[in-house]
Coordinates of N, CA and C in Angstrom, one line a residue:
X1 N -54.6 -13.1 -33.3 CA -55.4 -14.3 -33.8 C -55.2 -15.4 -32.8
X2 N -56.2 -16.4 -32.8 CA -56.2 -17.5 -31.8 C -54.9 -18.3 -31.8
X3 N -54.2 -18.6 -32.9 CA -53.0 -19.4 -32.9 C -51.9 -18.7 -32.1
X4 N -51.9 -17.4 -32.0 CA -50.9 -16.7 -31.3 C -51.4 -16.2 -29.9
X5 N -52.5 -16.6 -29.4 CA -53.1 -16.1 -28.2 C -53.1 -17.1 -27.1
X6 N -52.0 -17.4 -26.4 CA -52.1 -18.3 -25.3 C -53.0 -17.7 -24.2
X7 N -53.6 -18.6 -23.5 CA -54.5 -18.2 -22.4 C -53.9 -18.6 -21.1
X8 N -53.7 -17.7 -20.1 CA -53.0 -18.0 -18.9 C -53.7 -17.4 -17.7
X9 N -53.7 -18.2 -16.6 CA -54.3 -17.7 -15.3 C -53.5 -16.7 -14.6
X10 N -54.1 -15.8 -13.9 CA -53.4 -14.8 -12.9 C -54.3 -14.7 -11.7
X11 N -53.8 -14.3 -10.6 CA -54.6 -14.2 -9.4 C -53.7 -14.2 -8.2
X12 N -54.2 -13.7 -7.1 CA -53.4 -13.7 -5.8 C -53.2 -15.2 -5.4
X13 N -52.3 -15.4 -4.5 CA -52.1 -16.8 -3.9 C -53.4 -17.3 -3.3
X14 N -53.7 -18.5 -3.4 CA -54.9 -19.2 -2.8 C -56.2 -18.7 -3.5
X15 N -56.2 -18.4 -4.8 CA -57.4 -18.0 -5.4 C -57.9 -19.0 -6.5
X16 N -57.2 -20.2 -6.6 CA -57.7 -21.2 -7.6 C -57.0 -21.1 -8.9
X17 N -55.9 -20.5 -9.0 CA -55.2 -20.4 -10.4 C -54.8 -21.7 -10.9
X18 N -54.3 -22.6 -10.0 CA -53.9 -24.0 -10.5 C -55.1 -24.7 -11.0
X19 N -56.2 -24.6 -10.3 CA -57.5 -25.3 -10.7 C -57.9 -24.8 -12.0
X20 N -57.9 -23.5 -12.2 CA -58.2 -22.9 -13.5 C -57.3 -23.4 -14.7
X21 N -56.0 -23.4 -14.4 CA -55.1 -23.9 -15.4 C -55.4 -25.3 -15.8
X22 N -55.6 -26.2 -14.8 CA -55.9 -27.6 -15.1 C -57.2 -27.7 -15.9
X23 N -58.3 -27.0 -15.5 CA -59.6 -27.1 -16.2 C -59.4 -26.6 -17.6
X24 N -58.7 -25.6 -17.9 CA -58.6 -25.1 -19.2 C -57.8 -26.0 -20.1
X25 N -56.7 -26.5 -19.5 CA -55.8 -27.3 -20.3 C -56.4 -28.6 -20.7
X26 N -57.3 -29.2 -19.8 CA -57.9 -30.5 -20.0 C -59.2 -30.4 -20.8
X27 N -59.8 -29.2 -20.9 CA -61.1 -29.1 -21.5 C -61.2 -28.2 -22.7
X28 N -60.2 -27.4 -23.0 CA -60.2 -26.4 -24.0 C -59.0 -26.5 -24.9
X29 N -59.1 -26.2 -26.2 CA -58.0 -26.2 -27.1 C -58.2 -25.2 -28.2
X30 N -57.2 -24.6 -28.8 CA -57.3 -23.8 -29.9 C -57.0 -24.6 -31.2
X31 N -58.0 -24.9 -32.0 CA -57.8 -25.8 -33.1 C -56.8 -25.4 -34.1
X32 N -56.5 -24.1 -34.2 CA -55.5 -23.7 -35.2 C -54.1 -23.9 -34.8
X33 N -53.9 -24.3 -33.6 CA -52.5 -24.6 -33.1 C -52.2 -26.0 -33.4
X34 N -51.0 -26.3 -34.1 CA -50.6 -27.6 -34.4 C -50.6 -28.6 -33.2
X35 N -51.3 -29.7 -33.3 CA -51.3 -30.7 -32.3 C -52.1 -30.4 -31.1
X36 N -52.9 -29.3 -31.1 CA -53.6 -28.8 -29.9 C -54.6 -29.9 -29.4
X37 N -55.3 -30.6 -30.3 CA -56.3 -31.5 -29.9 C -55.7 -32.8 -29.3
X38 N -54.6 -33.2 -30.0 CA -54.0 -34.5 -29.6 C -53.2 -34.4 -28.3
X39 N -52.6 -33.2 -28.1 CA -51.7 -33.0 -26.9 C -52.1 -31.7 -26.2
X40 N -52.6 -32.0 -24.9 CA -53.2 -30.8 -24.2 C -52.1 -29.8 -23.8
X41 N -50.8 -30.2 -23.8 CA -49.7 -29.3 -23.5 C -49.5 -28.3 -24.7
X42 N -50.1 -28.6 -25.9 CA -50.0 -27.7 -27.0 C -51.3 -27.1 -27.3
X43 N -52.2 -27.1 -26.3 CA -53.6 -26.7 -26.5 C -53.8 -25.1 -26.6
X44 N -52.7 -24.4 -26.2 CA -52.8 -22.9 -26.1 C -53.2 -22.4 -24.8
X45 N -53.5 -23.4 -23.8 CA -53.9 -23.0 -22.5 C -52.6 -23.2 -21.6
X46 N -52.0 -22.2 -21.1 CA -50.7 -22.3 -20.4 C -50.9 -22.2 -18.9
X47 N -49.9 -22.6 -18.2 CA -50.0 -22.7 -16.7 C -50.2 -21.4 -16.1
X48 N -49.6 -20.3 -16.6 CA -49.8 -19.0 -15.9 C -49.4 -18.0 -16.9
X49 N -49.7 -16.7 -16.6 CA -49.2 -15.6 -17.4 C -47.7 -15.6 -17.3
X50 N -47.0 -15.3 -18.4 CA -45.5 -15.5 -18.4 C -44.7 -14.6 -17.5
X51 N -45.4 -13.5 -16.9 CA -44.7 -12.7 -16.0 C -44.9 -13.1 -14.6
X52 N -45.6 -14.2 -14.4 CA -45.8 -14.8 -13.0 C -47.3 -14.5 -12.6
X53 N -48.0 -15.6 -12.4 CA -49.5 -15.4 -12.1 C -49.8 -14.7 -10.8
X54 N -48.9 -14.7 -9.8 CA -49.2 -14.1 -8.5 C -48.6 -12.7 -8.5
X55 N -47.9 -12.3 -9.5 CA -47.3 -10.9 -9.5 C -48.4 -9.9 -10.0
X56 N -48.3 -8.7 -9.5 CA -49.2 -7.7 -10.1 C -49.0 -7.5 -11.6
X57 N -50.0 -6.9 -12.3 CA -49.8 -6.8 -13.7 C -48.7 -5.8 -14.1
X58 N -48.2 -5.0 -13.2 CA -47.1 -4.1 -13.5 C -45.8 -4.9 -13.8
X59 N -45.8 -6.2 -13.5 CA -44.6 -7.1 -13.8 C -44.6 -7.5 -15.3
X60 N -45.7 -7.3 -16.0 CA -45.8 -7.6 -17.4 C -44.7 -6.8 -18.2
X61 N -44.0 -7.5 -19.0 CA -42.9 -7.0 -19.8 C -41.7 -6.6 -19.0
X62 N -41.7 -6.9 -17.7 CA -40.6 -6.6 -16.8 C -40.0 -7.8 -16.1
X63 N -40.7 -9.0 -16.3 CA -40.3 -10.2 -15.5 C -40.7 -11.4 -16.4
X64 N -39.9 -12.4 -16.3 CA -40.2 -13.7 -16.9 C -40.3 -14.8 -15.9
X65 N -41.4 -15.4 -15.8 CA -41.7 -16.5 -14.8 C -40.7 -17.7 -15.0
X66 N -40.3 -18.2 -13.9 CA -39.4 -19.4 -14.0 C -40.1 -20.6 -14.6
X67 N -41.4 -20.7 -14.3 CA -42.2 -21.9 -14.8 C -43.0 -21.5 -16.0
X68 N -42.6 -21.8 -17.2 CA -43.4 -21.6 -18.4 C -43.3 -20.2 -18.9
X69 N -42.5 -19.3 -18.4 CA -42.4 -18.0 -18.9 C -41.5 -17.7 -20.1
X70 N -40.5 -18.5 -20.2 CA -39.5 -18.3 -21.2 C -40.0 -18.6 -22.6
X71 N -39.8 -17.7 -23.5 CA -40.2 -17.9 -24.9 C -41.6 -17.6 -25.2
X72 N -42.4 -17.1 -24.2 CA -43.8 -16.7 -24.5 C -43.8 -15.2 -24.7
X73 N -44.4 -14.8 -25.8 CA -44.5 -13.4 -26.1 C -45.6 -12.8 -25.2
X74 N -45.2 -12.0 -24.3 CA -46.1 -11.6 -23.2 C -47.3 -10.7 -23.7
X75 N -47.1 -10.0 -24.8 CA -48.2 -9.2 -25.3 C -49.2 -10.0 -26.1
X76 N -48.9 -11.3 -26.4 CA -49.9 -12.1 -27.1 C -50.8 -12.8 -26.1
X77 N -50.5 -12.8 -24.8 CA -51.2 -13.7 -23.8 C -52.5 -13.0 -23.4
X78 N -53.6 -13.8 -23.3 CA -54.9 -13.3 -22.7 C -54.9 -13.8 -21.3
X79 N -54.8 -12.9 -20.3 CA -54.8 -13.3 -18.9 C -56.3 -13.6 -18.5
X80 N -56.4 -14.6 -17.6 CA -57.7 -14.8 -17.0 C -57.5 -14.7 -15.5
X81 N -58.0 -13.6 -14.9 CA -57.8 -13.2 -13.5 C -58.8 -13.8 -12.6
X82 N -58.4 -14.6 -11.6 CA -59.3 -15.2 -10.7 C -59.4 -14.3 -9.5
X83 N -60.7 -13.9 -9.1 CA -61.0 -13.1 -8.0 C -61.7 -13.9 -6.9
X84 N -61.2 -13.9 -5.7 CA -61.9 -14.7 -4.7 C -62.4 -13.8 -3.6
X85 N -63.5 -14.2 -3.0 CA -64.1 -13.5 -1.8 C -63.1 -13.2 -0.8
X86 N -62.8 -12.0 -0.4 CA -61.7 -11.7 0.4 C -61.7 -12.3 1.8
X87 N -62.9 -12.6 2.3 CA -63.0 -13.2 3.7 C -62.4 -14.7 3.6
X88 N -62.9 -15.4 2.7 CA -62.4 -16.8 2.5 C -61.0 -16.8 2.2
X89 N -60.6 -15.8 1.3 CA -59.2 -15.8 0.9 C -58.2 -15.5 2.1
X90 N -58.6 -14.6 3.0 CA -57.8 -14.3 4.1 C -57.6 -15.5 5.0
X91 N -58.7 -16.3 5.2 CA -58.6 -17.5 6.1 C -57.6 -18.5 5.4
X92 N -57.7 -18.6 4.1 CA -56.8 -19.5 3.4 C -55.3 -19.1 3.5
X93 N -55.1 -17.8 3.5 CA -53.8 -17.3 3.6 C -53.1 -17.6 4.9
X94 N -53.9 -17.7 6.0 CA -53.3 -18.1 7.3 C -52.9 -19.5 7.2
X95 N -53.6 -20.4 6.5 CA -53.2 -21.8 6.4 C -52.0 -22.0 5.5
X96 N -52.0 -21.2 4.4 CA -50.9 -21.4 3.4 C -50.4 -20.0 3.0
X97 N -49.6 -19.3 3.8 CA -49.1 -18.0 3.5 C -48.1 -17.8 2.3
X98 N -47.4 -18.9 2.0 CA -46.4 -18.9 0.9 C -45.5 -17.7 1.1
X99 N -45.5 -16.7 0.1 CA -44.5 -15.6 0.1 C -45.0 -14.4 0.9
X100 N -46.1 -14.6 1.6 CA -46.6 -13.4 2.4 C -46.3 -13.5 3.9
X101 N -45.7 -12.5 4.4 CA -45.5 -12.4 5.9 C -46.7 -11.8 6.5
X102 N -47.4 -12.7 7.3 CA -48.8 -12.3 7.7 C -48.8 -11.5 9.0
X103 N -47.7 -11.2 9.6 CA -47.7 -10.4 10.8 C -48.6 -11.0 11.9
X104 N -49.4 -10.2 12.6 CA -50.2 -10.7 13.7 C -51.6 -11.1 13.3
X105 N -51.8 -11.3 12.0 CA -53.2 -11.6 11.5 C -53.6 -13.0 11.7
X106 N -52.6 -13.9 11.9 CA -52.9 -15.3 12.1 C -52.3 -15.9 13.4
X107 N -52.9 -16.9 13.9 CA -52.4 -17.6 15.0 C -52.7 -19.1 14.9
X108 N -51.7 -19.9 14.8 CA -51.8 -21.4 14.7 C -52.6 -21.7 13.4
X109 N -52.4 -21.0 12.3 CA -53.1 -21.2 11.1 C -54.5 -20.7 11.0
X110 N -54.9 -19.9 12.0 CA -56.3 -19.4 12.0 C -56.2 -17.9 11.9
X111 N -57.2 -17.3 11.2 CA -57.3 -15.9 11.0 C -57.8 -15.3 12.4
X112 N -57.0 -14.4 12.9 CA -57.4 -13.7 14.2 C -57.5 -12.2 14.1
X113 N -57.2 -11.7 12.9 CA -57.3 -10.2 12.7 C -57.0 -9.9 11.2
X114 N -57.3 -8.6 10.9 CA -57.2 -8.2 9.5 C -56.4 -6.9 9.3
X115 N -56.0 -6.3 10.4 CA -55.5 -4.9 10.3 C -54.0 -4.8 10.5
X116 N -53.3 -5.9 10.7 CA -51.8 -5.9 10.9 C -51.2 -5.7 9.5
X117 N -50.1 -5.0 9.4 CA -49.4 -4.9 8.1 C -48.8 -6.2 7.6
X118 N -48.8 -6.4 6.3 CA -48.2 -7.6 5.7 C -47.2 -7.2 4.6
X119 N -46.3 -8.2 4.3 CA -45.4 -8.0 3.2 C -45.5 -9.2 2.2
X120 N -45.2 -8.9 1.0 CA -45.2 -10.0 0.0 C -43.8 -9.9 -0.8
X121 N -43.2 -11.1 -0.8 CA -41.9 -11.2 -1.6 C -42.2 -11.7 -3.0
X122 N -42.6 -10.8 -3.9 CA -42.8 -11.2 -5.2 C -41.6 -11.8 -5.9
X123 N -40.4 -11.2 -5.5 CA -39.1 -11.8 -5.8 C -38.3 -11.6 -4.6
X124 N -37.1 -12.3 -4.5 CA -36.3 -12.1 -3.4 C -35.9 -10.7 -3.2
X125 N -35.6 -10.0 -4.3 CA -35.2 -8.6 -4.2 C -36.3 -7.6 -4.3
X126 N -37.6 -8.1 -4.3 CA -38.8 -7.2 -4.5 C -39.8 -7.6 -3.4
X127 N -39.7 -7.0 -2.2 CA -40.6 -7.2 -1.1 C -41.5 -6.0 -1.0
X128 N -42.8 -6.1 -1.1 CA -43.7 -5.0 -1.1 C -44.5 -5.0 0.2
X129 N -44.7 -3.9 0.8 CA -45.4 -3.8 2.1 C -46.8 -3.2 1.8
X130 N -47.8 -3.7 2.6 CA -49.2 -3.3 2.5 C -49.7 -3.0 3.9
X131 N -50.6 -2.0 3.9 CA -51.1 -1.6 5.2 C -51.8 -2.7 6.0
X132 N -52.4 -3.6 5.4 CA -53.1 -4.7 6.1 C -53.4 -5.8 5.1
X133 N -53.9 -6.9 5.6 CA -54.2 -8.0 4.7 C -55.3 -7.7 3.7
X134 N -56.3 -6.9 4.1 CA -57.4 -6.5 3.2 C -56.8 -5.5 2.2
X135 N -55.8 -4.7 2.6 CA -55.2 -3.7 1.7 C -54.5 -4.5 0.6
X136 N -53.8 -5.6 0.9 CA -53.2 -6.4 -0.2 C -54.2 -6.8 -1.2
X137 N -55.3 -7.4 -0.8 CA -56.4 -7.8 -1.7 C -56.8 -6.7 -2.5
X138 N -57.1 -5.5 -1.9 CA -57.7 -4.4 -2.7 C -56.7 -3.8 -3.7
X139 N -55.5 -3.6 -3.2 CA -54.5 -2.9 -4.1 C -54.1 -3.8 -5.3
X140 N -54.0 -5.1 -5.0 CA -53.6 -6.1 -6.1 C -54.6 -6.1 -7.2
X141 N -55.9 -6.2 -6.8 CA -57.0 -6.3 -7.8 C -57.3 -4.9 -8.4
X142 N -57.1 -3.8 -7.7 CA -57.4 -2.5 -8.3 C -56.4 -2.2 -9.5
X143 N -55.2 -2.8 -9.3 CA -54.2 -2.6 -10.4 C -54.7 -3.3 -11.7
X144 N -55.3 -4.4 -11.5 CA -55.8 -5.2 -12.7 C -57.0 -4.4 -13.4
X145 N -57.7 -3.6 -12.6 CA -58.9 -3.0 -13.2 C -58.6 -1.9 -14.1
X146 N -57.3 -1.4 -14.2 CA -57.0 -0.3 -15.0 C -55.9 -0.7 -16.0
X147 N -55.7 -2.0 -16.3 CA -54.6 -2.4 -17.2 C -55.0 -2.0 -18.7
X148 N -54.0 -1.6 -19.5 CA -54.3 -1.1 -20.8 C -54.3 -2.2 -21.9
X149 N -54.6 -3.5 -21.5 CA -54.6 -4.6 -22.4 C -55.8 -5.5 -22.0
X150 N -56.3 -6.3 -22.9 CA -57.5 -7.2 -22.7 C -57.2 -8.2 -21.6
X151 N -58.2 -8.5 -20.8 CA -58.1 -9.5 -19.8 C -59.5 -10.0 -19.4
X152 N -59.6 -11.2 -19.0 CA -60.9 -11.8 -18.5 C -60.8 -11.9 -17.0
X153 N -62.0 -11.8 -16.4 CA -62.1 -11.9 -14.9 C -63.1 -12.9 -14.5
X154 N -62.7 -13.9 -13.7 CA -63.7 -14.9 -13.2 C -63.6 -15.0 -11.7
X155 N -64.8 -15.4 -11.1 CA -64.8 -15.5 -9.6 C -64.4 -16.9 -9.3
X156 N -63.6 -17.0 -8.2 CA -63.2 -18.4 -7.7 C -64.5 -19.2 -7.4
X157 N -65.5 -18.5 -6.8 CA -66.7 -19.3 -6.4 C -67.4 -19.8 -7.6
X158 N -67.5 -19.1 -8.7 CA -68.1 -19.6 -9.9 C -67.3 -20.8 -10.5
X159 N -66.0 -20.6 -10.4 CA -65.1 -21.7 -10.9 C -65.3 -23.0 -10.1
X160 N -65.6 -22.8 -8.8 CA -65.8 -23.9 -7.9 C -67.2 -24.6 -8.1
X161 N -68.2 -23.8 -8.2 CA -69.6 -24.3 -8.2 C -70.1 -24.4 -9.6
X162 N -69.6 -23.7 -10.6 CA -70.1 -23.8 -12.0 C -68.9 -23.9 -13.0
X163 N -68.0 -24.9 -12.7 CA -66.8 -25.0 -13.5 C -67.0 -25.1 -15.0
X164 N -68.0 -25.9 -15.4 CA -68.2 -26.1 -16.9 C -68.6 -24.8 -17.5
X165 N -69.5 -24.0 -16.9 CA -70.0 -22.8 -17.5 C -68.8 -21.8 -17.6
X166 N -68.0 -21.7 -16.6 CA -66.8 -20.8 -16.6 C -65.9 -21.2 -17.7
X167 N -65.5 -22.5 -17.8 CA -64.6 -22.9 -18.8 C -65.2 -22.7 -20.2
X168 N -66.5 -22.9 -20.4 CA -67.1 -22.7 -21.7 C -67.0 -21.2 -22.1
X169 N -67.2 -20.3 -21.2 CA -67.2 -18.9 -21.5 C -65.8 -18.4 -21.8
X170 N -64.8 -18.9 -21.0 CA -63.4 -18.5 -21.3 C -62.9 -19.1 -22.6
X171 N -63.2 -20.3 -22.8 CA -62.8 -21.0 -24.1 C -63.4 -20.3 -25.3
X172 N -64.7 -20.0 -25.2 CA -65.3 -19.3 -26.3 C -64.7 -17.9 -26.6
X173 N -64.4 -17.2 -25.5 CA -63.9 -15.9 -25.7 C -62.5 -15.9 -26.3
X174 N -61.7 -17.0 -26.0 CA -60.4 -17.1 -26.5 C -60.3 -17.7 -27.9
X175 N -61.4 -18.0 -28.5 CA -61.5 -18.6 -29.8 C -61.1 -20.1 -29.8
X176 N -61.3 -20.7 -28.6 CA -61.0 -22.1 -28.5 C -62.2 -23.0 -28.7
X177 N -62.0 -24.3 -28.6 CA -63.1 -25.3 -28.7 C -63.1 -26.2 -27.4
X178 N -64.3 -26.6 -27.0 CA -64.4 -27.5 -25.9 C -64.2 -29.0 -26.3
X179 N -63.5 -29.7 -25.5 CA -63.5 -31.2 -25.7 C -64.8 -31.8 -25.4
X180 N -65.0 -33.0 -26.0 CA -66.3 -33.6 -25.9 C -66.8 -33.9 -24.4
X181 N -65.9 -34.4 -23.6 CA -66.2 -34.8 -22.3 C -65.5 -33.9 -21.3
X182 N -66.3 -33.3 -20.4 CA -65.7 -32.3 -19.4 C -64.9 -33.1 -18.3
X183 N -63.7 -32.6 -18.1 CA -62.9 -33.2 -17.1 C -62.7 -32.3 -15.9
X184 N -62.8 -32.9 -14.7 CA -62.6 -32.1 -13.5 C -61.8 -32.9 -12.5
X185 N -60.8 -32.4 -11.9 CA -59.8 -33.1 -11.0 C -60.4 -33.1 -9.6
X186 N -60.5 -34.3 -9.0 CA -61.0 -34.4 -7.7 C -60.0 -34.0 -6.6
X187 N -58.7 -34.4 -6.7 CA -57.8 -34.0 -5.7 C -57.3 -32.6 -5.9
X188 N -56.5 -32.1 -5.0 CA -55.9 -30.7 -5.1 C -55.1 -30.5 -6.4
X189 N -55.4 -29.5 -7.1 CA -54.7 -29.2 -8.3 C -53.3 -28.7 -8.0
X190 N -53.0 -28.4 -6.8 CA -51.7 -27.9 -6.4 C -50.7 -29.1 -6.1
X191 N -51.3 -30.3 -5.9 CA -50.5 -31.4 -5.5 C -50.3 -31.4 -4.0
X192 N -49.5 -32.3 -3.5 CA -49.4 -32.5 -2.0 C -47.9 -32.4 -1.6
X193 N -47.2 -31.6 -2.3 CA -45.7 -31.6 -2.0 C -45.4 -30.2 -1.4
X194 N -44.4 -30.2 -0.4 CA -43.9 -28.9 0.1 C -45.0 -28.0 0.6
X195 N -45.0 -26.7 0.2 CA -45.9 -25.8 0.8 C -47.3 -26.0 0.4
X196 N -47.6 -26.9 -0.6 CA -48.9 -27.2 -1.1 C -49.6 -28.3 -0.2
X197 N -48.8 -28.9 0.6 CA -49.4 -30.0 1.4 C -50.6 -29.6 2.2
X198 N -51.6 -30.4 2.2 CA -52.8 -30.0 3.0 C -53.8 -29.2 2.2
X199 N -53.6 -29.0 0.9 CA -54.5 -28.2 0.1 C -55.8 -29.0 -0.1
X200 N -56.9 -28.3 -0.3 CA -58.2 -29.0 -0.5 C -58.4 -29.5 -1.9
X201 N -59.0 -30.7 -2.0 CA -59.4 -31.2 -3.3 C -60.7 -30.5 -3.7
X202 N -61.2 -30.9 -4.9 CA -62.4 -30.2 -5.4 C -63.7 -30.4 -4.6
X203 N -64.0 -31.7 -4.2 CA -65.2 -32.0 -3.4 C -65.1 -31.4 -2.0
X204 N -63.9 -31.4 -1.5 CA -63.7 -30.9 -0.1 C -63.9 -29.4 -0.2
X205 N -63.4 -28.7 -1.3 CA -63.6 -27.3 -1.4 C -65.0 -26.9 -1.5
X206 N -65.8 -27.7 -2.3 CA -67.2 -27.4 -2.5 C -67.9 -27.4 -1.1
X207 N -67.6 -28.4 -0.3 CA -68.2 -28.4 1.0 C -67.8 -27.3 1.9
X208 N -66.5 -27.0 1.9 CA -65.9 -26.0 2.8 C -66.4 -24.6 2.4
X209 N -66.3 -24.2 1.2 CA -66.5 -22.9 0.8 C -68.0 -22.6 0.4
X210 N -68.8 -23.7 0.4 CA -70.2 -23.5 0.2 C -71.0 -23.3 1.5
X211 N -70.3 -23.2 2.6 CA -70.9 -23.0 4.0 C -70.9 -21.6 4.3
X212 N -72.1 -20.9 4.2 CA -72.3 -19.5 4.5 C -72.1 -19.2 5.9
X213 N -72.5 -20.1 6.8 CA -72.3 -19.9 8.2 C -70.8 -19.8 8.6
X214 N -70.0 -20.7 8.0 CA -68.6 -20.8 8.3 C -68.0 -19.5 7.8
X215 N -68.4 -19.0 6.7 CA -67.9 -17.7 6.2 C -68.1 -16.6 7.2
X216 N -69.3 -16.5 7.7 CA -69.7 -15.5 8.7 C -68.9 -15.6 10.0
X217 N -68.5 -16.8 10.3 CA -67.7 -17.0 11.6 C -66.2 -16.7 11.4
X218 N -65.8 -16.5 10.2 CA -64.3 -16.4 9.9 C -63.8 -15.1 10.6
X219 N -64.5 -14.0 10.5 CA -64.1 -12.8 11.2 C -64.8 -12.7 12.6
X220 N -64.1 -13.2 13.6 CA -64.8 -13.3 14.9 C -64.9 -11.9 15.6
X221 N -64.0 -11.0 15.4 CA -64.1 -9.7 16.1 C -64.9 -8.7 15.3
X222 N -65.7 -8.0 16.0 CA -66.5 -7.0 15.3 C -65.7 -5.9 14.7
X223 N -64.6 -5.5 15.3 CA -63.7 -4.5 14.8 C -63.1 -4.9 13.4
X224 N -62.9 -6.2 13.3 CA -62.4 -6.7 12.0 C -63.4 -6.7 10.9
X225 N -64.7 -7.0 11.3 CA -65.8 -7.0 10.4 C -66.0 -5.5 9.9
X226 N -65.9 -4.6 10.9 CA -66.1 -3.2 10.6 C -64.9 -2.7 9.7
X227 N -63.7 -3.2 9.9 CA -62.6 -2.8 9.1 C -62.8 -3.2 7.6
X228 N -63.4 -4.4 7.4 CA -63.7 -4.8 6.0 C -64.8 -4.0 5.4
X229 N -65.8 -3.7 6.2 CA -67.0 -3.0 5.7 C -66.8 -1.5 5.4
X230 N -65.9 -0.9 6.2 CA -65.9 0.6 6.3 C -65.0 1.2 5.2
X231 N -65.3 2.5 5.0 CA -64.4 3.4 4.3 C -63.9 2.8 3.0
X232 N -62.6 2.8 2.8 CA -61.9 2.4 1.5 C -62.2 1.0 1.2
X233 N -62.6 0.1 2.1 CA -62.9 -1.3 1.8 C -64.3 -1.6 1.6
X234 N -65.2 -0.6 1.6 CA -66.6 -0.8 1.5 C -67.0 -1.6 0.3
X235 N -66.3 -1.5 -0.8 CA -66.6 -2.2 -2.0 C -66.4 -3.7 -1.9
X236 N -65.6 -4.2 -0.9 CA -65.4 -5.6 -0.7 C -66.6 -6.3 -0.1

């Protein structure tokens, strides 16, 4: 039932999970939860899934996130998984790699290749290797496609260009209610501290990621474009 159904974002790094968390918390609430309308922190919209939003779904029931994970019944949570266009995502990963070792795919913060192996430190003692940067994107999301529990899936690009429609749909599906006035944050939802410094704000992101020419220029080498298009990555 809605009072026991927290809604939390999940997604790879650099896919807009912070933006989604802010939009839901500021615009949606579950009326049956005590104090949900008066206090957005009691709205039923949580910062992340309690096993860690950037972790694969196999971490569910096996891990408790340091931020906001304690005390949340993991089987009650409705995950909202953010999926981002892999080409734009790879370019962002070069600028802000966080826990991903990018190998030779990046140079001076720019994407220069897609085929070098990468590793992800989901936890200090859990480092996972992937065949390539594209393989990380594919494997991570393929695991979500076969989970045995309910989940919602939204596109980063829809969240960016149609935020109100996305929030309305998620809120309605979760049994929540929309607040009267829609709120959207202009500056970066990640903040400007530590590894998040230099993140794009909302308007800057609209300009940056709405440029189809820029997207086409991201993969400069034909062999990289072919790597993304061919074989096991054809669905991307």
